[in-house]
Amino acid sequence: AASVGFEAMRYQSMKMTGDGYTWATLYYLLTFIKGVMLFSVILLIGTGWSFVKPFLQDRDKKILLAVVPLQVLVNTAMVVVEETPPGTYGWMTWRDILHLLDVICCCAILFPIVWSIRHLREAAEADGKAQRTLVKLKLFREFYILVVCYIYFTRIIVYLVRVTLPCQVLQCVL
C-alpha cells in the first residue's frame, strides 16, 4: 500500500511541479524491498524454516542464494525496462527475456517446497508420529497449491493478457 501511495505522490508532484524523481525513487525502493521480502518468505516457508527448525539444508541455502539475488536483479531490470519507451531498440527482447527469467525464478522456489513435501511423506512412513506428520504434509500441499496459483496468475496470466489485448484496451485495463 505504501508503494502505491508513493506512486500516487509521484504523479501528484509531477502534476504540481513537473518533477517526481524523489517519489519515484521511494516507489522503486519499496517495490524492490517488497519483491525481496516476498520471495525470501516464500522460499523460507517452502524449505520448512521456522522457529522450531532454525536451520536450512545446504541445497536450500544454495537455492536461496541463487534465486533471491537473481529475482532482485530481474525485478530491478523490469522496472527500468518498463520505464523506457517501447520503441527503444531491443525493448521487446529485454522485456521477454526478463519475463522468462522471472518465471524461472518463480519455478525455482517450488523445488524446496516439493523437497519438503517429499521429506514429510518419507518421515510419515518411517516415523511413529504419522498423524502429526500427515497434518504438516497437508499444510505444505496447500501452501504449494497457493504458490503455484500465485505464480500462474501473477506471472503467466497477466503476461498473456498483456500480449493478447490491443494497446487501446490495455491502457484502460492494466
PDB file of C-alpha atoms in Angstrom:
ATOM      1  CA  ALA A   1       0.000   0.000   0.000  1.00  0.00           C
ATOM      2  CA  ALA A   2       2.881   2.341   0.760  1.00  0.00           C
ATOM      3  CA  SER A   3       4.438   1.790  -2.659  1.00  0.00           C
ATOM      4  CA  VAL A   4       1.138   2.691  -4.345  1.00  0.00           C
ATOM      5  CA  GLY A   5       0.949   5.783  -2.136  1.00  0.00           C
ATOM      6  CA  PHE A   6       4.429   6.842  -3.227  1.00  0.00           C
ATOM      7  CA  GLU A   7       3.477   6.285  -6.858  1.00  0.00           C
ATOM      8  CA  ALA A   8       0.385   8.474  -6.348  1.00  0.00           C
ATOM      9  CA  MET A   9       2.539  11.163  -4.713  1.00  0.00           C
ATOM     10  CA  ARG A  10       4.918  10.940  -7.685  1.00  0.00           C
ATOM     11  CA  TYR A  11       2.103  11.709 -10.105  1.00  0.00           C
ATOM     12  CA  GLN A  12       0.792  14.491  -7.871  1.00  0.00           C
ATOM     13  CA  SER A  13       4.269  16.011  -7.651  1.00  0.00           C
ATOM     14  CA  MET A  14       4.675  15.735 -11.417  1.00  0.00           C
ATOM     15  CA  LYS A  15       1.333  17.499 -11.864  1.00  0.00           C
ATOM     16  CA  MET A  16       2.260  20.329  -9.479  1.00  0.00           C
ATOM     17  CA  THR A  17       5.983  20.841 -10.085  1.00  0.00           C
ATOM     18  CA  GLY A  18       6.809  18.773 -13.163  1.00  0.00           C
ATOM     19  CA  ASP A  19       9.297  16.627 -11.225  1.00  0.00           C
ATOM     20  CA  GLY A  20       8.502  13.426  -9.373  1.00  0.00           C
ATOM     21  CA  TYR A  21      12.001  11.979  -9.084  1.00  0.00           C
ATOM     22  CA  THR A  22      12.067  11.707  -5.265  1.00  0.00           C
ATOM     23  CA  TRP A  23       8.724   9.964  -5.079  1.00  0.00           C
ATOM     24  CA  ALA A  24       9.677   7.671  -7.952  1.00  0.00           C
ATOM     25  CA  THR A  25      12.837   6.683  -6.072  1.00  0.00           C
ATOM     26  CA  LEU A  26      10.840   5.877  -2.946  1.00  0.00           C
ATOM     27  CA  TYR A  27       8.355   3.879  -5.032  1.00  0.00           C
ATOM     28  CA  TYR A  28      11.131   1.860  -6.673  1.00  0.00           C
ATOM     29  CA  LEU A  29      12.823   1.282  -3.318  1.00  0.00           C
ATOM     30  CA  LEU A  30       9.644  -0.036  -1.711  1.00  0.00           C
ATOM     31  CA  THR A  31       8.850  -2.174  -4.757  1.00  0.00           C
ATOM     32  CA  PHE A  32      12.367  -3.603  -4.576  1.00  0.00           C
ATOM     33  CA  ILE A  33      12.036  -4.404  -0.852  1.00  0.00           C
ATOM     34  CA  LYS A  34       8.609  -5.950  -1.429  1.00  0.00           C
ATOM     35  CA  GLY A  35       9.994  -8.257  -4.104  1.00  0.00           C
ATOM     36  CA  VAL A  36      12.925  -9.337  -1.957  1.00  0.00           C
ATOM     37  CA  MET A  37      10.754  -9.992   1.067  1.00  0.00           C
ATOM     38  CA  LEU A  38       8.082 -11.879  -0.872  1.00  0.00           C
ATOM     39  CA  PHE A  39      10.458 -14.350  -2.459  1.00  0.00           C
ATOM     40  CA  SER A  40      12.532 -14.729   0.703  1.00  0.00           C
ATOM     41  CA  VAL A  41       9.477 -15.542   2.814  1.00  0.00           C
ATOM     42  CA  ILE A  42       8.015 -17.961   0.248  1.00  0.00           C
ATOM     43  CA  LEU A  43      11.358 -19.709  -0.073  1.00  0.00           C
ATOM     44  CA  LEU A  44      11.919 -19.931   3.689  1.00  0.00           C
ATOM     45  CA  ILE A  45       8.422 -21.256   4.334  1.00  0.00           C
ATOM     46  CA  GLY A  46       8.820 -23.677   1.450  1.00  0.00           C
ATOM     47  CA  THR A  47      12.015 -25.086   2.919  1.00  0.00           C
ATOM     48  CA  GLY A  48      10.315 -25.660   6.251  1.00  0.00           C
ATOM     49  CA  TRP A  49      12.330 -22.998   8.059  1.00  0.00           C
ATOM     50  CA  SER A  50      10.702 -21.781  11.243  1.00  0.00           C
ATOM     51  CA  PHE A  51      11.468 -21.047  14.857  1.00  0.00           C
ATOM     52  CA  VAL A  52      11.228 -24.763  15.535  1.00  0.00           C
ATOM     53  CA  LYS A  53      13.756 -25.588  12.784  1.00  0.00           C
ATOM     54  CA  PRO A  54      16.024 -22.515  12.509  1.00  0.00           C
ATOM     55  CA  PHE A  55      18.444 -24.059  10.022  1.00  0.00           C
ATOM     56  CA  LEU A  56      18.457 -24.751   6.322  1.00  0.00           C
ATOM     57  CA  GLN A  57      19.938 -27.643   4.421  1.00  0.00           C
ATOM     58  CA  ASP A  58      22.805 -26.922   2.023  1.00  0.00           C
ATOM     59  CA  ARG A  59      20.710 -27.339  -1.104  1.00  0.00           C
ATOM     60  CA  ASP A  60      18.093 -24.945   0.298  1.00  0.00           C
ATOM     61  CA  LYS A  61      20.818 -22.395   1.061  1.00  0.00           C
ATOM     62  CA  LYS A  62      22.157 -22.703  -2.475  1.00  0.00           C
ATOM     63  CA  ILE A  63      18.727 -22.097  -3.965  1.00  0.00           C
ATOM     64  CA  LEU A  64      18.152 -19.180  -1.601  1.00  0.00           C
ATOM     65  CA  LEU A  65      21.498 -17.633  -2.535  1.00  0.00           C
ATOM     66  CA  ALA A  66      20.834 -18.083  -6.252  1.00  0.00           C
ATOM     67  CA  VAL A  67      17.139 -17.260  -6.602  1.00  0.00           C
ATOM     68  CA  VAL A  68      16.769 -14.207  -4.368  1.00  0.00           C
ATOM     69  CA  PRO A  69      19.608 -12.136  -5.916  1.00  0.00           C
ATOM     70  CA  LEU A  70      18.540 -13.178  -9.425  1.00  0.00           C
ATOM     71  CA  GLN A  71      14.937 -12.232  -8.650  1.00  0.00           C
ATOM     72  CA  VAL A  72      16.074  -8.872  -7.259  1.00  0.00           C
ATOM     73  CA  LEU A  73      18.142  -8.247 -10.381  1.00  0.00           C
ATOM     74  CA  VAL A  74      15.261  -9.245 -12.661  1.00  0.00           C
ATOM     75  CA  ASN A  75      12.738  -7.083 -10.783  1.00  0.00           C
ATOM     76  CA  THR A  76      15.069  -4.087 -10.867  1.00  0.00           C
ATOM     77  CA  ALA A  77      15.742  -4.570 -14.568  1.00  0.00           C
ATOM     78  CA  MET A  78      11.999  -4.967 -15.229  1.00  0.00           C
ATOM     79  CA  VAL A  79      11.343  -1.598 -13.578  1.00  0.00           C
ATOM     80  CA  VAL A  80      13.999   0.006 -15.792  1.00  0.00           C
ATOM     81  CA  VAL A  81      12.609  -1.657 -18.931  1.00  0.00           C
ATOM     82  CA  GLU A  82       9.040  -0.643 -18.015  1.00  0.00           C
ATOM     83  CA  GLU A  83      10.169   2.981 -17.690  1.00  0.00           C
ATOM     84  CA  THR A  84      11.879   3.066 -21.089  1.00  0.00           C
ATOM     85  CA  PRO A  85       9.810   3.815 -24.177  1.00  0.00           C
ATOM     86  CA  PRO A  86       8.574   0.685 -26.001  1.00  0.00           C
ATOM     87  CA  GLY A  87      10.115   1.884 -29.264  1.00  0.00           C
ATOM     88  CA  THR A  88      13.629   1.695 -27.852  1.00  0.00           C
ATOM     89  CA  TYR A  89      15.947  -0.735 -29.640  1.00  0.00           C
ATOM     90  CA  GLY A  90      15.728  -4.171 -28.032  1.00  0.00           C
ATOM     91  CA  TRP A  91      12.896  -3.234 -25.662  1.00  0.00           C
ATOM     92  CA  MET A  92      10.681  -6.207 -26.559  1.00  0.00           C
ATOM     93  CA  THR A  93      13.612  -8.622 -26.425  1.00  0.00           C
ATOM     94  CA  TRP A  94      14.672  -7.466 -22.967  1.00  0.00           C
ATOM     95  CA  ARG A  95      11.076  -7.478 -21.740  1.00  0.00           C
ATOM     96  CA  ASP A  96      10.602 -11.078 -22.899  1.00  0.00           C
ATOM     97  CA  ILE A  97      13.959 -12.246 -21.513  1.00  0.00           C
ATOM     98  CA  LEU A  98      13.262 -10.664 -18.132  1.00  0.00           C
ATOM     99  CA  HIS A  99       9.784 -12.159 -18.039  1.00  0.00           C
ATOM    100  CA  LEU A 100      11.233 -15.596 -18.783  1.00  0.00           C
ATOM    101  CA  LEU A 101      13.831 -15.190 -16.018  1.00  0.00           C
ATOM    102  CA  ASP A 102      11.082 -14.086 -13.637  1.00  0.00           C
ATOM    103  CA  VAL A 103       9.052 -17.220 -14.365  1.00  0.00           C
ATOM    104  CA  ILE A 104      12.180 -19.390 -13.974  1.00  0.00           C
ATOM    105  CA  CYS A 105      12.874 -17.826 -10.553  1.00  0.00           C
ATOM    106  CA  CYS A 106       9.273 -18.416  -9.528  1.00  0.00           C
ATOM    107  CA  CYS A 107       9.503 -22.050 -10.593  1.00  0.00           C
ATOM    108  CA  ALA A 108      12.849 -22.461  -8.801  1.00  0.00           C
ATOM    109  CA  ILE A 109      11.252 -21.601  -5.470  1.00  0.00           C
ATOM    110  CA  LEU A 110       8.896 -24.533  -5.962  1.00  0.00           C
ATOM    111  CA  PHE A 111      11.733 -27.071  -5.659  1.00  0.00           C
ATOM    112  CA  PRO A 112      12.297 -26.629  -1.880  1.00  0.00           C
ATOM    113  CA  ILE A 113       8.558 -26.938  -1.324  1.00  0.00           C
ATOM    114  CA  VAL A 114       8.460 -30.203  -3.283  1.00  0.00           C
ATOM    115  CA  TRP A 115      11.507 -31.471  -1.381  1.00  0.00           C
ATOM    116  CA  SER A 116       9.856 -30.620   1.954  1.00  0.00           C
ATOM    117  CA  ILE A 117       6.674 -32.438   0.932  1.00  0.00           C
ATOM    118  CA  ARG A 118       8.717 -35.482  -0.109  1.00  0.00           C
ATOM    119  CA  HIS A 119      10.664 -35.385   3.179  1.00  0.00           C
ATOM    120  CA  LEU A 120       7.452 -35.188   5.196  1.00  0.00           C
ATOM    121  CA  ARG A 121       5.964 -38.093   3.241  1.00  0.00           C
ATOM    122  CA  GLU A 122       9.051 -40.223   3.929  1.00  0.00           C
ATOM    123  CA  ALA A 123       9.009 -39.217   7.591  1.00  0.00           C
ATOM    124  CA  ALA A 124       5.344 -40.182   7.863  1.00  0.00           C
ATOM    125  CA  GLU A 125       6.095 -43.652   6.532  1.00  0.00           C
ATOM    126  CA  ALA A 126       9.164 -44.224   8.730  1.00  0.00           C
ATOM    127  CA  ASP A 127       8.102 -42.476  11.923  1.00  0.00           C
ATOM    128  CA  GLY A 128       5.583 -43.432  14.566  1.00  0.00           C
ATOM    129  CA  LYS A 129       4.253 -39.851  14.616  1.00  0.00           C
ATOM    130  CA  ALA A 130       2.433 -40.322  11.353  1.00  0.00           C
ATOM    131  CA  GLN A 131      -0.655 -38.294  12.266  1.00  0.00           C
ATOM    132  CA  ARG A 132       1.293 -35.113  13.074  1.00  0.00           C
ATOM    133  CA  THR A 133       3.483 -35.507  10.009  1.00  0.00           C
ATOM    134  CA  LEU A 134       0.449 -36.017   7.769  1.00  0.00           C
ATOM    135  CA  VAL A 135      -1.068 -32.781   9.082  1.00  0.00           C
ATOM    136  CA  LYS A 136       2.161 -30.951   8.154  1.00  0.00           C
ATOM    137  CA  LEU A 137       2.135 -32.684   4.792  1.00  0.00           C
ATOM    138  CA  LYS A 138      -1.396 -31.457   4.122  1.00  0.00           C
ATOM    139  CA  LEU A 139      -0.399 -27.889   5.055  1.00  0.00           C
ATOM    140  CA  PHE A 140       2.602 -27.991   2.751  1.00  0.00           C
ATOM    141  CA  ARG A 141       0.457 -29.288  -0.102  1.00  0.00           C
ATOM    142  CA  GLU A 142      -1.973 -26.402   0.403  1.00  0.00           C
ATOM    143  CA  PHE A 143       0.951 -23.966   0.535  1.00  0.00           C
ATOM    144  CA  TYR A 144       2.330 -25.467  -2.674  1.00  0.00           C
ATOM    145  CA  ILE A 145      -1.029 -25.056  -4.421  1.00  0.00           C
ATOM    146  CA  LEU A 146      -1.239 -21.418  -3.287  1.00  0.00           C
ATOM    147  CA  VAL A 147       2.264 -20.659  -4.528  1.00  0.00           C
ATOM    148  CA  VAL A 148       1.565 -22.307  -7.883  1.00  0.00           C
ATOM    149  CA  CYS A 149      -1.689 -20.334  -8.231  1.00  0.00           C
ATOM    150  CA  TYR A 150       0.118 -17.103  -7.319  1.00  0.00           C
ATOM    151  CA  ILE A 151       2.812 -17.731  -9.919  1.00  0.00           C
ATOM    152  CA  TYR A 152       0.275 -18.791 -12.539  1.00  0.00           C
ATOM    153  CA  PHE A 153      -1.962 -15.750 -12.149  1.00  0.00           C
ATOM    154  CA  THR A 154       0.576 -13.003 -11.436  1.00  0.00           C
ATOM    155  CA  ARG A 155       3.227 -14.072 -13.893  1.00  0.00           C
ATOM    156  CA  ILE A 156       1.629 -16.071 -16.695  1.00  0.00           C
ATOM    157  CA  ILE A 157      -1.998 -14.873 -16.949  1.00  0.00           C
ATOM    158  CA  VAL A 158      -1.061 -11.181 -16.662  1.00  0.00           C
ATOM    159  CA  TYR A 159       1.581 -11.656 -19.348  1.00  0.00           C
ATOM    160  CA  LEU A 160      -0.873 -13.426 -21.663  1.00  0.00           C
ATOM    161  CA  VAL A 161      -3.445 -10.660 -21.163  1.00  0.00           C
ATOM    162  CA  ARG A 162      -0.826  -8.001 -21.944  1.00  0.00           C
ATOM    163  CA  VAL A 163       0.252  -9.785 -25.097  1.00  0.00           C
ATOM    164  CA  THR A 164      -3.228 -10.512 -26.466  1.00  0.00           C
ATOM    165  CA  LEU A 165      -5.061  -7.248 -25.767  1.00  0.00           C
ATOM    166  CA  PRO A 166      -4.783  -4.323 -28.185  1.00  0.00           C
ATOM    167  CA  CYS A 167      -2.934  -1.231 -26.957  1.00  0.00           C
ATOM    168  CA  GLN A 168      -6.103   0.877 -26.603  1.00  0.00           C
ATOM    169  CA  VAL A 169      -7.757  -1.645 -24.268  1.00  0.00           C
ATOM    170  CA  LEU A 170      -4.517  -2.426 -22.434  1.00  0.00           C
ATOM    171  CA  GLN A 171      -4.148   1.160 -21.230  1.00  0.00           C
ATOM    172  CA  CYS A 172      -7.591   1.018 -19.610  1.00  0.00           C
ATOM    173  CA  VAL A 173      -7.208  -2.453 -18.066  1.00  0.00           C
ATOM    174  CA  LEU A 174      -3.637  -2.631 -16.735  1.00  0.00           C
TER     175      LEU A 174
END
